[in-house]
mmCIF file of C-alpha atoms and ligand atoms in Angstrom:
data_model
loop_
_atom_site.group_PDB
_atom_site.id
_atom_site.type_symbol
_atom_site.label_atom_id
_atom_site.label_comp_id
_atom_site.label_asym_id
_atom_site.label_seq_id
_atom_site.Cartn_x
_atom_site.Cartn_y
_atom_site.Cartn_z
ATOM 1 C CA MET A 1 3.051 5.969 -8.947
ATOM 2 C CA LYS A 2 -0.097 4.341 -7.429
ATOM 3 C CA PHE A 3 -1.325 5.643 -4.115
ATOM 4 C CA PHE A 4 -2.902 3.164 -1.579
ATOM 5 C CA ALA A 5 -4.344 4.227 1.528
ATOM 6 C CA ASP A 6 -3.051 2.134 4.717
ATOM 7 C CA THR A 7 -6.238 2.131 6.764
ATOM 8 C CA ALA A 8 -9.562 0.181 7.516
ATOM 9 C CA ASP A 9 -11.425 3.457 8.141
ATOM 10 C CA VAL A 10 -14.168 3.684 5.592
ATOM 11 C CA ALA A 11 -14.987 7.257 6.201
ATOM 12 C CA ASP A 12 -11.455 8.292 5.362
ATOM 13 C CA ILE A 13 -11.188 5.900 2.447
ATOM 14 C CA GLN A 14 -14.257 7.418 1.178
ATOM 15 C CA ASP A 15 -12.880 11.026 1.539
ATOM 16 C CA LEU A 16 -9.921 9.853 -0.138
ATOM 17 C CA ALA A 17 -11.507 8.186 -2.979
ATOM 18 C CA SER A 18 -13.682 11.217 -3.727
ATOM 19 C CA THR A 19 -10.537 12.816 -4.802
ATOM 20 C CA GLY A 20 -10.128 10.387 -7.731
ATOM 21 C CA LEU A 21 -6.434 10.040 -6.754
ATOM 22 C CA LEU A 22 -6.757 6.749 -4.830
ATOM 23 C CA ASP A 23 -5.641 3.688 -6.530
ATOM 24 C CA GLY A 24 -6.206 0.975 -3.753
ATOM 25 C CA VAL A 25 -6.074 0.202 0.016
ATOM 26 C CA THR A 26 -3.962 -1.831 2.107
ATOM 27 C CA THR A 27 -5.090 -3.404 5.443
ATOM 28 C CA ASN A 28 -3.634 -5.490 8.004
ATOM 29 C CA PRO A 29 -4.929 -7.279 11.191
ATOM 30 C CA SER A 30 -3.769 -4.297 13.264
ATOM 31 C CA LEU A 31 -5.667 -1.787 11.120
ATOM 32 C CA ILE A 32 -8.786 -4.023 11.207
ATOM 33 C CA ALA A 33 -8.503 -4.285 14.943
ATOM 34 C CA LYS A 34 -8.065 -0.538 15.110
ATOM 35 C CA SER A 35 -11.416 -0.088 13.234
ATOM 36 C CA GLY A 36 -13.439 -2.257 15.716
ATOM 37 C CA ARG A 37 -15.212 -3.518 12.631
ATOM 38 C CA ASP A 38 -15.531 -7.178 11.376
ATOM 39 C CA LEU A 39 -13.237 -7.924 8.865
ATOM 40 C CA LYS A 40 -15.252 -9.436 6.044
ATOM 41 C CA GLU A 41 -17.870 -6.597 6.468
ATOM 42 C CA VAL A 42 -15.496 -3.894 6.314
ATOM 43 C CA THR A 43 -13.442 -5.175 3.560
ATOM 44 C CA ARG A 44 -16.760 -5.664 1.339
ATOM 45 C CA GLU A 45 -17.507 -1.843 2.101
ATOM 46 C CA ILE A 46 -13.834 -0.889 1.244
ATOM 47 C CA CYS A 47 -13.760 -2.530 -1.912
ATOM 48 C CA ALA A 48 -17.080 -0.924 -3.125
ATOM 49 C CA LEU A 49 -15.586 2.280 -2.649
ATOM 50 C CA VAL A 50 -12.456 1.873 -4.686
ATOM 51 C CA ASP A 51 -11.960 0.064 -7.934
ATOM 52 C CA GLY A 52 -8.114 -0.794 -7.343
ATOM 53 C CA PRO A 53 -6.834 -3.780 -5.261
ATOM 54 C CA VAL A 54 -7.816 -3.923 -1.555
ATOM 55 C CA SER A 55 -5.323 -5.876 0.511
ATOM 56 C CA ALA A 56 -6.878 -8.150 3.105
ATOM 57 C CA GLU A 57 -4.296 -10.326 4.977
ATOM 58 C CA VAL A 58 -4.629 -14.052 6.076
ATOM 59 C CA VAL A 59 -3.393 -14.647 9.618
ATOM 60 C CA ALA A 60 -2.896 -18.359 9.431
ATOM 61 C CA LEU A 61 0.699 -19.287 9.649
ATOM 62 C CA ASP A 62 0.568 -22.888 7.511
ATOM 63 C CA HIS A 63 0.030 -23.233 3.805
ATOM 64 C CA GLN A 64 -3.092 -24.932 3.754
ATOM 65 C CA GLU A 65 -4.758 -22.683 6.615
ATOM 66 C CA MET A 66 -3.682 -19.840 4.511
ATOM 67 C CA MET A 67 -5.251 -21.221 1.377
ATOM 68 C CA LYS A 68 -8.540 -21.932 3.020
ATOM 69 C CA GLU A 69 -8.786 -18.253 4.676
ATOM 70 C CA ALA A 70 -7.501 -16.990 1.344
ATOM 71 C CA ASP A 71 -10.619 -18.519 -0.441
ATOM 72 C CA ILE A 72 -12.975 -17.011 1.944
ATOM 73 C CA LEU A 73 -11.347 -13.476 1.557
ATOM 74 C CA ARG A 74 -11.071 -13.873 -2.192
ATOM 75 C CA HIS A 75 -14.659 -14.385 -2.526
ATOM 76 C CA ILE A 76 -15.783 -11.026 -0.730
ATOM 77 C CA ALA A 77 -15.247 -9.110 -3.826
ATOM 78 C CA ASP A 78 -13.143 -9.123 -7.278
ATOM 79 C CA ASN A 79 -10.772 -6.448 -6.056
ATOM 80 C CA VAL A 80 -9.526 -8.286 -2.920
ATOM 81 C CA CYS A 81 -5.716 -8.744 -3.050
ATOM 82 C CA ILE A 82 -4.629 -11.430 -0.621
ATOM 83 C CA LYS A 83 -1.998 -10.413 2.010
ATOM 84 C CA VAL A 84 0.222 -13.092 2.946
ATOM 85 C CA PRO A 85 3.455 -12.965 5.198
ATOM 86 C CA LEU A 86 7.002 -13.278 3.649
ATOM 87 C CA THR A 87 7.475 -17.048 5.012
ATOM 88 C CA ILE A 88 8.063 -20.196 3.115
ATOM 89 C CA ASP A 89 4.345 -20.876 3.677
ATOM 90 C CA GLY A 90 3.334 -17.588 2.659
ATOM 91 C CA LEU A 91 5.514 -17.763 -0.447
ATOM 92 C CA LYS A 92 3.875 -21.250 -1.203
ATOM 93 C CA THR A 93 0.515 -19.723 -0.748
ATOM 94 C CA CYS A 94 1.563 -16.723 -3.034
ATOM 95 C CA LYS A 95 2.597 -19.135 -5.816
ATOM 96 C CA ALA A 96 -0.697 -21.403 -5.634
ATOM 97 C CA LEU A 97 -3.153 -18.167 -5.431
ATOM 98 C CA THR A 98 -1.394 -16.194 -8.386
ATOM 99 C CA ARG A 99 -1.486 -19.400 -10.293
ATOM 100 C CA ASP A 100 -5.024 -19.393 -9.987
ATOM 101 C CA GLY A 101 -5.609 -15.843 -11.234
ATOM 102 C CA ALA A 102 -5.648 -14.202 -7.322
ATOM 103 C CA LEU A 103 -4.057 -10.960 -6.751
ATOM 104 C CA VAL A 104 -1.414 -11.349 -3.753
ATOM 105 C CA ASN A 105 0.518 -8.957 -1.849
ATOM 106 C CA VAL A 106 3.651 -10.665 -0.135
ATOM 107 C CA THR A 107 3.847 -8.490 3.260
ATOM 108 C CA LEU A 108 6.721 -7.623 5.847
ATOM 109 C CA CYS A 109 9.551 -7.803 3.598
ATOM 110 C CA PHE A 110 12.534 -6.484 5.152
ATOM 111 C CA SER A 111 15.434 -7.588 2.711
ATOM 112 C CA ALA A 112 16.390 -7.487 -0.949
ATOM 113 C CA ASN A 113 16.581 -11.555 -1.178
ATOM 114 C CA GLN A 114 12.882 -11.732 0.504
ATOM 115 C CA ALA A 115 11.815 -9.420 -2.113
ATOM 116 C CA LEU A 116 13.515 -11.461 -4.891
ATOM 117 C CA LEU A 117 11.588 -14.740 -3.426
ATOM 118 C CA ALA A 118 8.453 -12.940 -3.589
ATOM 119 C CA ALA A 119 8.927 -11.916 -7.204
ATOM 120 C CA LYS A 120 9.980 -15.766 -8.132
ATOM 121 C CA ALA A 121 6.868 -16.834 -6.383
ATOM 122 C CA GLY A 122 4.786 -14.448 -8.575
ATOM 123 C CA ALA A 123 3.463 -12.026 -6.420
ATOM 124 C CA THR A 124 1.547 -9.222 -7.613
ATOM 125 C CA PHE A 125 3.055 -6.561 -4.906
ATOM 126 C CA VAL A 126 5.813 -7.320 -2.843
ATOM 127 C CA SER A 127 5.583 -4.861 0.421
ATOM 128 C CA PRO A 128 8.958 -3.512 1.848
ATOM 129 C CA PHE A 129 8.373 -1.765 5.203
ATOM 130 C CA VAL A 130 10.386 1.432 5.116
ATOM 131 C CA GLY A 131 9.334 2.853 8.269
ATOM 132 C CA ARG A 132 9.856 -0.032 10.464
ATOM 133 C CA HIS A 133 13.099 -0.642 8.560
ATOM 134 C CA ASP A 134 14.475 2.768 9.776
ATOM 135 C CA ASP A 135 13.241 2.077 13.283
ATOM 136 C CA VAL A 136 15.760 -0.369 13.693
ATOM 137 C CA GLY A 137 18.492 1.672 12.427
ATOM 138 C CA GLN A 138 18.770 0.491 8.945
ATOM 139 C CA ASN A 139 17.924 2.378 5.680
ATOM 140 C CA GLY A 140 14.469 1.580 4.715
ATOM 141 C CA MET A 141 14.924 3.505 1.174
ATOM 142 C CA ALA A 142 18.286 1.859 0.277
ATOM 143 C CA LEU A 143 16.273 -1.419 0.357
ATOM 144 C CA ILE A 144 13.619 -0.095 -1.955
ATOM 145 C CA ALA A 145 16.479 1.038 -4.481
ATOM 146 C CA ASP A 146 17.970 -2.386 -4.186
ATOM 147 C CA ILE A 147 14.769 -4.302 -4.805
ATOM 148 C CA ARG A 148 14.194 -1.937 -7.827
ATOM 149 C CA ARG A 149 17.695 -2.612 -9.323
ATOM 150 C CA ILE A 150 17.148 -6.320 -8.870
ATOM 151 C CA TYR A 151 13.408 -6.563 -10.490
ATOM 152 C CA ASP A 152 14.758 -4.187 -13.420
ATOM 153 C CA ASN A 153 17.620 -6.872 -13.655
ATOM 154 C CA TYR A 154 15.285 -9.691 -14.341
ATOM 155 C CA ALA A 155 12.264 -7.800 -15.861
ATOM 156 C CA PHE A 156 10.143 -9.115 -12.787
ATOM 157 C CA SER A 157 6.623 -7.768 -13.238
ATOM 158 C CA THR A 158 5.719 -7.849 -9.210
ATOM 159 C CA GLU A 159 5.277 -4.384 -8.210
ATOM 160 C CA ILE A 160 7.248 -2.657 -5.571
ATOM 161 C CA LEU A 161 4.491 -1.469 -2.895
ATOM 162 C CA VAL A 162 6.514 0.769 -0.295
ATOM 163 C CA ALA A 163 4.795 0.415 2.980
ATOM 164 C CA SER A 164 5.063 1.685 6.423
ATOM 165 C CA VAL A 165 5.297 5.270 5.161
ATOM 166 C CA ARG A 166 5.845 7.671 8.109
ATOM 167 C CA HIS A 167 6.069 10.985 6.286
ATOM 168 C CA PRO A 168 6.099 12.920 2.694
ATOM 169 C CA ILE A 169 9.749 12.422 2.388
ATOM 170 C CA HIS A 170 9.317 8.722 2.367
ATOM 171 C CA VAL A 171 6.938 9.220 -0.709
ATOM 172 C CA HIS A 172 9.365 11.696 -2.562
ATOM 173 C CA GLU A 173 12.246 9.267 -2.237
ATOM 174 C CA ALA A 174 10.392 6.170 -3.305
ATOM 175 C CA ALA A 175 9.156 8.163 -6.156
ATOM 176 C CA LEU A 176 12.595 9.100 -7.228
ATOM 177 C CA ILE A 177 13.613 5.482 -7.007
ATOM 178 C CA GLY A 178 10.647 4.752 -9.164
ATOM 179 C CA ALA A 179 8.614 2.299 -6.931
ATOM 180 C CA ASP A 180 5.418 1.320 -8.223
ATOM 181 C CA VAL A 181 3.052 1.919 -5.447
ATOM 182 C CA MET A 182 3.077 3.631 -1.912
ATOM 183 C CA THR A 183 0.772 2.956 0.803
ATOM 184 C CA ALA A 184 0.435 5.638 3.505
ATOM 185 C CA PRO A 185 -2.168 6.277 6.161
ATOM 186 C CA PRO A 186 -4.730 9.129 4.942
ATOM 187 C CA ALA A 187 -3.122 11.823 7.296
ATOM 188 C CA ILE A 188 0.242 11.449 5.214
ATOM 189 C CA ILE A 189 -1.434 11.337 1.970
ATOM 190 C CA ARG A 190 -3.357 14.689 2.930
ATOM 191 C CA GLN A 191 0.080 16.160 3.840
ATOM 192 C CA LEU A 192 1.556 15.762 0.422
ATOM 193 C CA VAL A 193 -0.795 18.509 -0.914
ATOM 194 C CA ARG A 194 0.232 21.130 1.687
ATOM 195 C CA HIS A 195 2.777 23.821 1.137
ATOM 196 C CA PRO A 196 3.132 27.069 2.915
ATOM 197 C CA LEU A 197 3.840 29.134 -0.205
ATOM 198 C CA THR A 198 0.853 27.732 -1.799
ATOM 199 C CA ASP A 199 -1.322 28.971 0.893
ATOM 200 C CA LYS A 200 0.328 32.112 0.972
ATOM 201 C CA GLY A 201 0.145 32.825 -3.020
ATOM 202 C CA ILE A 202 -3.624 31.960 -2.595
ATOM 203 C CA GLU A 203 -4.182 34.627 -0.096
ATOM 204 C CA GLY A 204 -2.074 37.367 -1.954
ATOM 205 C CA PHE A 205 -4.218 36.307 -5.224
ATOM 206 C CA LEU A 206 -7.331 36.622 -3.586
ATOM 207 C CA ALA A 207 -6.438 40.105 -1.759
ATOM 208 C CA ASP A 208 -5.345 41.622 -5.085
ATOM 209 C CA TRP A 209 -8.470 40.115 -6.800
ATOM 210 C CA GLY A 210 -10.666 41.772 -4.239
ATOM 211 C CA LYS A 211 -9.294 45.105 -5.360
ATOM 212 C CA THR A 212 -10.389 44.759 -8.840
ATOM 213 C CA GLY A 213 -14.047 44.552 -7.685
ATOM 214 C CA GLN A 214 -14.462 42.184 -10.357
ATOM 215 C CA ALA A 215 -16.302 38.646 -10.215
ATOM 216 C CA ILE A 216 -15.818 35.727 -12.801
HETATM 217 C C1 E4P B 1 1.507 -2.267 4.731
HETATM 218 O O1 E4P B 1 0.636 -2.987 4.033
HETATM 219 C C2 E4P B 1 1.299 -2.318 6.178
HETATM 220 O O2 E4P B 1 -0.303 -2.378 6.558
HETATM 221 C C3 E4P B 1 1.862 -0.851 6.835
HETATM 222 O O3 E4P B 1 2.174 -0.274 5.686
HETATM 223 C C4 E4P B 1 2.285 -1.241 8.148
HETATM 224 O O4 E4P B 1 2.861 0.163 8.717
HETATM 225 P P1 E4P B 1 3.268 0.425 9.972
HETATM 226 O O5 E4P B 1 4.829 0.233 10.054
HETATM 227 O O6 E4P B 1 2.962 1.929 10.258
HETATM 228 O O7 E4P B 1 2.419 -0.433 10.838
#
């Protein structure tokens, strides 16, 4: 399973990338606004920090304008992945861009039928938002399982990118289902490593080691 960081915070990305465990980054207009940075400038910096895809989202709503924005974003770096919304214009843009060799992430997916359309449009990634799905009383993980089954039924190569991840259980469940990628805020990625018994174990081993008087 690939791990993407869902942030536009360069310092956080740099720190996670240094672990060697980061496979890519996703941003969106809200995360760019939160960073307080210029979209093109911050995207260029992020692309230089990670080898994998860095999603940068268009904000236009019609196909022609999306194509113009995508053209600008694509030229920032080779690993930019154009993020388009799951609308008819977004799907048209996805089809045109992937035909031209671009990476495309179709975002704001909330149903299995939408995911089916994204795959038919040749998307590199589809982003179902599990947390926002849960927020409205639906089951985000059931959606991931449905999409996995549908994509496997037809051998679609579109990767399922589990988005809007809110806690480590989302990551665990997405991995059991066989999602290809998950994107989560850096704090959640860091939480994955923590276990109280690991900390307690280290403490016990070090206390016993101290009694031996040895050094390695
Ligand atoms: C995905 O690419 C989105 O940026 C993201 O996961 C949205 O998450 P949120 O629902 O926490 O805003």
